[in-house]
mmCIF file of C-alpha atoms in Angstrom:
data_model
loop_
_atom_site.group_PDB
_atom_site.id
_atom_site.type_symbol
_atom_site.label_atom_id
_atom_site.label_comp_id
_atom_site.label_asym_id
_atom_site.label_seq_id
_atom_site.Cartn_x
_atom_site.Cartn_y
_atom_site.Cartn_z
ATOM 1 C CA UNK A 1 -111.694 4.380 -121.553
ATOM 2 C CA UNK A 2 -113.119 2.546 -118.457
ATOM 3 C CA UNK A 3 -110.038 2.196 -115.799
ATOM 4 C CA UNK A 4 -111.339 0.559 -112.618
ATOM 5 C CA UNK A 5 -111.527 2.549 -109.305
ATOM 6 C CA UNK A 6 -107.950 2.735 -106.350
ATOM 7 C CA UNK A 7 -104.886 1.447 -107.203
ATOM 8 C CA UNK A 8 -105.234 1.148 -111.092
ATOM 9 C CA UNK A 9 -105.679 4.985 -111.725
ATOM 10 C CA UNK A 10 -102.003 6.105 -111.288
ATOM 11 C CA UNK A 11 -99.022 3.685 -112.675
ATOM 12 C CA UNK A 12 -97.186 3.393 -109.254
ATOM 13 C CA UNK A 13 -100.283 1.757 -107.806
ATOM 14 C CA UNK A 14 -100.797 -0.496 -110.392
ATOM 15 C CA UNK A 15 -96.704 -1.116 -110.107
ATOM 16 C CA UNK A 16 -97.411 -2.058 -106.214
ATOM 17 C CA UNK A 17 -100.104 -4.593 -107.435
ATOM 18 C CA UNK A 18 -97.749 -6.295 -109.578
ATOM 19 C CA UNK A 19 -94.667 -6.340 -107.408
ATOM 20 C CA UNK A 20 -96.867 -7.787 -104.692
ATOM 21 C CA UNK A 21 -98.266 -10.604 -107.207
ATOM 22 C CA UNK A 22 -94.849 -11.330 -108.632
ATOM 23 C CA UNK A 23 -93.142 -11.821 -104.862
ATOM 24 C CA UNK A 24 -95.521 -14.825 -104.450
ATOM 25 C CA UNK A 25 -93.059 -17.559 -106.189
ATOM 26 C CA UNK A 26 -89.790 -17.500 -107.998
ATOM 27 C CA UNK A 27 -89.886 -17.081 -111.699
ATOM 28 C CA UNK A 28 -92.817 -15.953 -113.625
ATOM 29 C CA UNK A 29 -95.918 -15.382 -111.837
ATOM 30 C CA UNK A 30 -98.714 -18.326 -112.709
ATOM 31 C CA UNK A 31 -100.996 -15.916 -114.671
ATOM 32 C CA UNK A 32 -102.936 -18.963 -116.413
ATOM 33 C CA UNK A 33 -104.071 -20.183 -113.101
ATOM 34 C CA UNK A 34 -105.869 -16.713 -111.653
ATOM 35 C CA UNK A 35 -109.256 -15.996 -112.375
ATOM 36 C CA UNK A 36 -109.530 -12.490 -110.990
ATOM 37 C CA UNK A 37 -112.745 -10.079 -112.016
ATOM 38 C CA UNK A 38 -112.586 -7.754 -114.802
ATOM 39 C CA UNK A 39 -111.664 -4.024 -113.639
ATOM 40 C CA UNK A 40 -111.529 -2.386 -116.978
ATOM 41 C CA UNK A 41 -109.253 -1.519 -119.123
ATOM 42 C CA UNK A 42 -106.058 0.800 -118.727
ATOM 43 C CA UNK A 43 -105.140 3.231 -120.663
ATOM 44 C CA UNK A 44 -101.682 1.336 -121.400
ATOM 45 C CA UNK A 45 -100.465 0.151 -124.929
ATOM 46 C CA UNK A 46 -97.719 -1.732 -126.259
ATOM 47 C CA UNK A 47 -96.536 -0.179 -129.923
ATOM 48 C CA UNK A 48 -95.206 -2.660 -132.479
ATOM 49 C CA UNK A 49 -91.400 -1.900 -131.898
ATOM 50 C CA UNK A 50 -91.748 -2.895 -128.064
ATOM 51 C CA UNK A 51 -92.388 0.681 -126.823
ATOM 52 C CA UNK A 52 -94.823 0.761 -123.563
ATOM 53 C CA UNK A 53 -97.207 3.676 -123.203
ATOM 54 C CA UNK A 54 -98.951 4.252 -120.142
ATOM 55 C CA UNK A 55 -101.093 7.187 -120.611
ATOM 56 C CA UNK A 56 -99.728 8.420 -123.988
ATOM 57 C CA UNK A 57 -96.058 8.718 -122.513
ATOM 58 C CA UNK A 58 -93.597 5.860 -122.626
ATOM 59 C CA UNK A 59 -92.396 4.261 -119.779
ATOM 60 C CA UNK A 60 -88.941 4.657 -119.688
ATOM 61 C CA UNK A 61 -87.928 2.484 -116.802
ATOM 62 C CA UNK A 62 -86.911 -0.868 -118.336
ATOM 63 C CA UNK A 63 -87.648 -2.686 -115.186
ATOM 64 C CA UNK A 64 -90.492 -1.315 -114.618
ATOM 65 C CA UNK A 65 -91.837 -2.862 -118.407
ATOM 66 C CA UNK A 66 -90.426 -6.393 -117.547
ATOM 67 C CA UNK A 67 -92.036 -6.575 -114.410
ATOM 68 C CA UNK A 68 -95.427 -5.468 -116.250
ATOM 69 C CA UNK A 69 -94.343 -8.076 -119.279
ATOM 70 C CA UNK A 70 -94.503 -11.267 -116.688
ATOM 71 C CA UNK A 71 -97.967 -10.846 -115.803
ATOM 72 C CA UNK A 72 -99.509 -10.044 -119.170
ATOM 73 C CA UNK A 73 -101.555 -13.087 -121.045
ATOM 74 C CA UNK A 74 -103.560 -13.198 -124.291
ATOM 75 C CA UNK A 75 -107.413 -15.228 -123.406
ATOM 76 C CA UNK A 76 -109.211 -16.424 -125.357
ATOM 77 C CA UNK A 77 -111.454 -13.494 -126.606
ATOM 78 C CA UNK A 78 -107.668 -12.522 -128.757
ATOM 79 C CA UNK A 79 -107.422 -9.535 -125.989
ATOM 80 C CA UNK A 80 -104.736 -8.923 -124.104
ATOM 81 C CA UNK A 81 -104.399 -8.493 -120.252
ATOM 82 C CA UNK A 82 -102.101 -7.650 -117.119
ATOM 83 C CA UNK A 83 -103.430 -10.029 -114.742
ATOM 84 C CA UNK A 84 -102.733 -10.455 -110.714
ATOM 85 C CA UNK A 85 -104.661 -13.259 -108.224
ATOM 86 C CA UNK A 86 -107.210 -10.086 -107.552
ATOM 87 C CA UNK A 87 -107.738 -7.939 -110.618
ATOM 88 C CA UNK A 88 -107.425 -8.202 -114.417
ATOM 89 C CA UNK A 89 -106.903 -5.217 -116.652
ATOM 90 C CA UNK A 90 -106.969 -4.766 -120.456
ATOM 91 C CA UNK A 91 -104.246 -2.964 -122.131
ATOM 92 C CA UNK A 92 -103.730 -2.439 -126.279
ATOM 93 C CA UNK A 93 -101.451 -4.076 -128.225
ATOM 94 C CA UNK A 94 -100.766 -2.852 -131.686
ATOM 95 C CA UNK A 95 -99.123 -5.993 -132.914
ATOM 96 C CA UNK A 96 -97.274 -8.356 -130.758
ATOM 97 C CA UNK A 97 -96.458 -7.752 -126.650
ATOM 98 C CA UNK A 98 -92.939 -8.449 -127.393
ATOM 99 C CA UNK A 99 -90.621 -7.672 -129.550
ATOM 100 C CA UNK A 100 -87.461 -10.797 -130.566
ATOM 101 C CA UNK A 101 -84.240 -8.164 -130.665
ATOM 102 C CA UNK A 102 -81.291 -11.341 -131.018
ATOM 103 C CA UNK A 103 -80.703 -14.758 -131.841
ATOM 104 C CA UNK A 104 -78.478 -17.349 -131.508
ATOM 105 C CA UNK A 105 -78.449 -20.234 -133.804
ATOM 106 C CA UNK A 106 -75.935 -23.400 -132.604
ATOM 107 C CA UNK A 107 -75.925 -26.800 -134.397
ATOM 108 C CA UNK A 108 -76.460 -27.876 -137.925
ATOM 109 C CA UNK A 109 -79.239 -29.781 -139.816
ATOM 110 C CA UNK A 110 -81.492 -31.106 -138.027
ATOM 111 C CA UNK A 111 -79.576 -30.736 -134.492
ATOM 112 C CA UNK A 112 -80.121 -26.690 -135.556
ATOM 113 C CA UNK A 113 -81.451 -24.871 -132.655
ATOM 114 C CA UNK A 114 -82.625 -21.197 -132.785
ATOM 115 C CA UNK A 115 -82.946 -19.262 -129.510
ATOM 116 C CA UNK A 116 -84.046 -15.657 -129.608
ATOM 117 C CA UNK A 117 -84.011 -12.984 -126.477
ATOM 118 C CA UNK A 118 -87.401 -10.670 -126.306
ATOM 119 C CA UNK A 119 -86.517 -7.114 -125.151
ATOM 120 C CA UNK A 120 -88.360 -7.806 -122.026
ATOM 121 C CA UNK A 121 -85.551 -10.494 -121.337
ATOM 122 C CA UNK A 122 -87.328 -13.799 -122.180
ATOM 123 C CA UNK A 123 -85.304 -16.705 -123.911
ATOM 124 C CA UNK A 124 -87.002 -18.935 -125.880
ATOM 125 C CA UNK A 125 -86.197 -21.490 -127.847
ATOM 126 C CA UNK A 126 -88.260 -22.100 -130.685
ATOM 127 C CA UNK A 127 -89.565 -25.674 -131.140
ATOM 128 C CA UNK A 128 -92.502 -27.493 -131.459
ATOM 129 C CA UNK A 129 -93.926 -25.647 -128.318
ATOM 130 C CA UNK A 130 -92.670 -22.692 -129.007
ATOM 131 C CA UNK A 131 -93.074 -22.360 -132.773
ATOM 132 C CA UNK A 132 -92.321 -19.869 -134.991
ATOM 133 C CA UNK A 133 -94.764 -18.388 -137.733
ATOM 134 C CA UNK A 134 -94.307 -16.220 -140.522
ATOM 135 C CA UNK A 135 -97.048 -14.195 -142.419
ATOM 136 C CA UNK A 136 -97.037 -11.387 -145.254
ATOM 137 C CA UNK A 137 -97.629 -7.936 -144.172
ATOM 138 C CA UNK A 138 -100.620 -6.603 -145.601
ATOM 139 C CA UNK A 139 -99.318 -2.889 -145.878
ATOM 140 C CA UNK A 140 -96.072 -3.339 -147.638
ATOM 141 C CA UNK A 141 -95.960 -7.128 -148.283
ATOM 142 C CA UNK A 142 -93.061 -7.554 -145.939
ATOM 143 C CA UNK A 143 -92.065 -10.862 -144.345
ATOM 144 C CA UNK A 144 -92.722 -10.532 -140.596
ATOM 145 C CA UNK A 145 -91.733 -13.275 -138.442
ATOM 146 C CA UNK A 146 -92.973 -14.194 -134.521
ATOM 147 C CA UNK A 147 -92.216 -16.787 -132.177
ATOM 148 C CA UNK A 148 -94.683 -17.971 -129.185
ATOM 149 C CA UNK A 149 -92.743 -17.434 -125.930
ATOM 150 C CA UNK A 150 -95.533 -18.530 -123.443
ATOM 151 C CA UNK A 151 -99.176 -19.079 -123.270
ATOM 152 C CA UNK A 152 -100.740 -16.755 -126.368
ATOM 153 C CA UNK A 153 -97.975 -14.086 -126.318
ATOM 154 C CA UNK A 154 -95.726 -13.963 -129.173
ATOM 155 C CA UNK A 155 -92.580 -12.087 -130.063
ATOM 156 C CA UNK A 156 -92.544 -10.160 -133.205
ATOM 157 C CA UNK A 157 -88.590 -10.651 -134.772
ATOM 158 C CA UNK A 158 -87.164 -7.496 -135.080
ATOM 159 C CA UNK A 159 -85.634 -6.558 -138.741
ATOM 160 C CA UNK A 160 -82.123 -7.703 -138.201
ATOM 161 C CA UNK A 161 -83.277 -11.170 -136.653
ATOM 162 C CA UNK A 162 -85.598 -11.494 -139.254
ATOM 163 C CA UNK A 163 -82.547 -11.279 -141.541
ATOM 164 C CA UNK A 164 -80.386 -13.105 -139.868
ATOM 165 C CA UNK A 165 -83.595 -15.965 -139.364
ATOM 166 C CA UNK A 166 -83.688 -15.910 -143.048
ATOM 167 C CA UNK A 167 -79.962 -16.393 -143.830
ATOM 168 C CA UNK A 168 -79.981 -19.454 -142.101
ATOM 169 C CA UNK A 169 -83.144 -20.990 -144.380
ATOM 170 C CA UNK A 170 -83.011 -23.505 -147.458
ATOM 171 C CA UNK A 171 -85.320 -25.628 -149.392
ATOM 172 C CA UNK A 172 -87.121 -28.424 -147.597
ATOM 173 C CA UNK A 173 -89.694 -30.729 -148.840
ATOM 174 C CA UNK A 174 -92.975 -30.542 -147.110
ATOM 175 C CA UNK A 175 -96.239 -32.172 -147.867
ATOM 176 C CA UNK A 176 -94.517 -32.852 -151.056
ATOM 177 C CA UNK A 177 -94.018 -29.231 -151.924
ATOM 178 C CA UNK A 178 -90.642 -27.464 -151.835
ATOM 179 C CA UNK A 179 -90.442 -24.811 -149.201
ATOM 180 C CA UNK A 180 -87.865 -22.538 -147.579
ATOM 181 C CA UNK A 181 -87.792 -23.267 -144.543
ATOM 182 C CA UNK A 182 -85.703 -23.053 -141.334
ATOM 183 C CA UNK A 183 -85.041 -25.224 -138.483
ATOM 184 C CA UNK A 184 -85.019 -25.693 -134.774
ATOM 185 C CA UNK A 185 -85.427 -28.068 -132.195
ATOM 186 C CA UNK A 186 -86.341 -31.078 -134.381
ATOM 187 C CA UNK A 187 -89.049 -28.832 -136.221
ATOM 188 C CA UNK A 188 -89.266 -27.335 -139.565
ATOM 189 C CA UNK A 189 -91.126 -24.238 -140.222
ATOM 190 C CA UNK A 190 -91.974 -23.124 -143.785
ATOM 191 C CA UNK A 191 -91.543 -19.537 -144.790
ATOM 192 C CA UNK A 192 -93.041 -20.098 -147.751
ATOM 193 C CA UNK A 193 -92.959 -21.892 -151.676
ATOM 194 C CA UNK A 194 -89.505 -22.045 -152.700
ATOM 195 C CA UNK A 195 -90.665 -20.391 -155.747
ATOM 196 C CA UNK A 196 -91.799 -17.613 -154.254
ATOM 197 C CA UNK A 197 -88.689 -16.028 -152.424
ATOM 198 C CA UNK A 198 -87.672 -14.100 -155.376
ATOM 199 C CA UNK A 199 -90.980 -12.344 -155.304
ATOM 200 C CA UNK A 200 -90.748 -11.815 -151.563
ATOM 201 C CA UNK A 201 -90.062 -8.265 -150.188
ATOM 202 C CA UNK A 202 -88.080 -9.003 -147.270
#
């Protein structure tokens, strides 16, 4: 796989290059602004339960991840990217970059709000910017919920939120159509036809 020349061949150097790009401002680095060139990709992947790889090993220091999780972004082309004001790397993601391991539900009706922590420590609160989505999986025809937390990137819910998501759902009435649903922030998000729950393998 193409890796660009310096600082992005080893992990440390590539840590340096964040660090540096993350000291510019308080809170997360503006990623959507920079328009760096295109220095290859690394050989880096994100596996579907929130693992990092760098190099076919998994990077064990947590810190380490979440300072590598605030400068990733998903463009256009559906790839996704750690980005700094000079260079722009591809890395792999096998589902979603992050993975929603807790939430907290407050409120009833349609004052509900759900807010969910990402194992890279983001809280979001999902609303009508931050929505959630639900499709079938293909393999095993499993529910599998994600939220947007910012920009393209999406959490995938882990099991256990996805459960608890789900216990908090009933039928709603959209487009006409009965759904179960849930809600949050003044929005409600279908699951899918009431009728079809039974069927569903959660």
């Amino acid at each position: 796989m193409a890796q660009s020349e310096g600082t992005l061949r080893d992990a440390a150097g590539l840590e340096a290059l964040i660090s540096r790009a993350a000291a510019q401002g308080k809170g997360l680095p503006p990623v959507e602004k920079w328009n760096p060139d295109f220095c290859g990709d690394l050989d880096m992947e994100i596996k579907a339960d929130g693992t990092w790889f760098y190099m076919g090993t998994p990077i064990g220091r947590a810190p380490l991840v979440r300072l590598f999780s605030t400068v990733l972004r998903r463009d256009a082309d559906g790839k996704t990217y750690l980005v700094t004001p000079v260079e722009k790397v591809g890395i792999r993601v096998e589902d979603a970059p992050f993975l929603g391991v807790e939430l907290n539900v407050s409120g009833e009706g349609a004052d509900q709000v759900m807010t969910f922590r990402t194992n890279v420590g983001d809280i979001v609160e999902a609303n009508a910017a931050n929505p959630l989505r639900f499709v079938i999986d293909p393999a095993n025809g499993g529910l599998k919920p994600y939220v947007l937390v910012r920009g393209r990137l999406e959490a995938l819910l882990a099991r256990p939120v996805m459960y608890e998501l789900v216990s908090h759902g009933e039928d709603i009435v959209v487009g006409g159509k009965s759904m179960f649903a849930v809600r949050s922030g003044g929005t409600v998000f279908p699951i899918m036809p009431s009728g079809e729950l039974e069927e569903q393998s959660l």
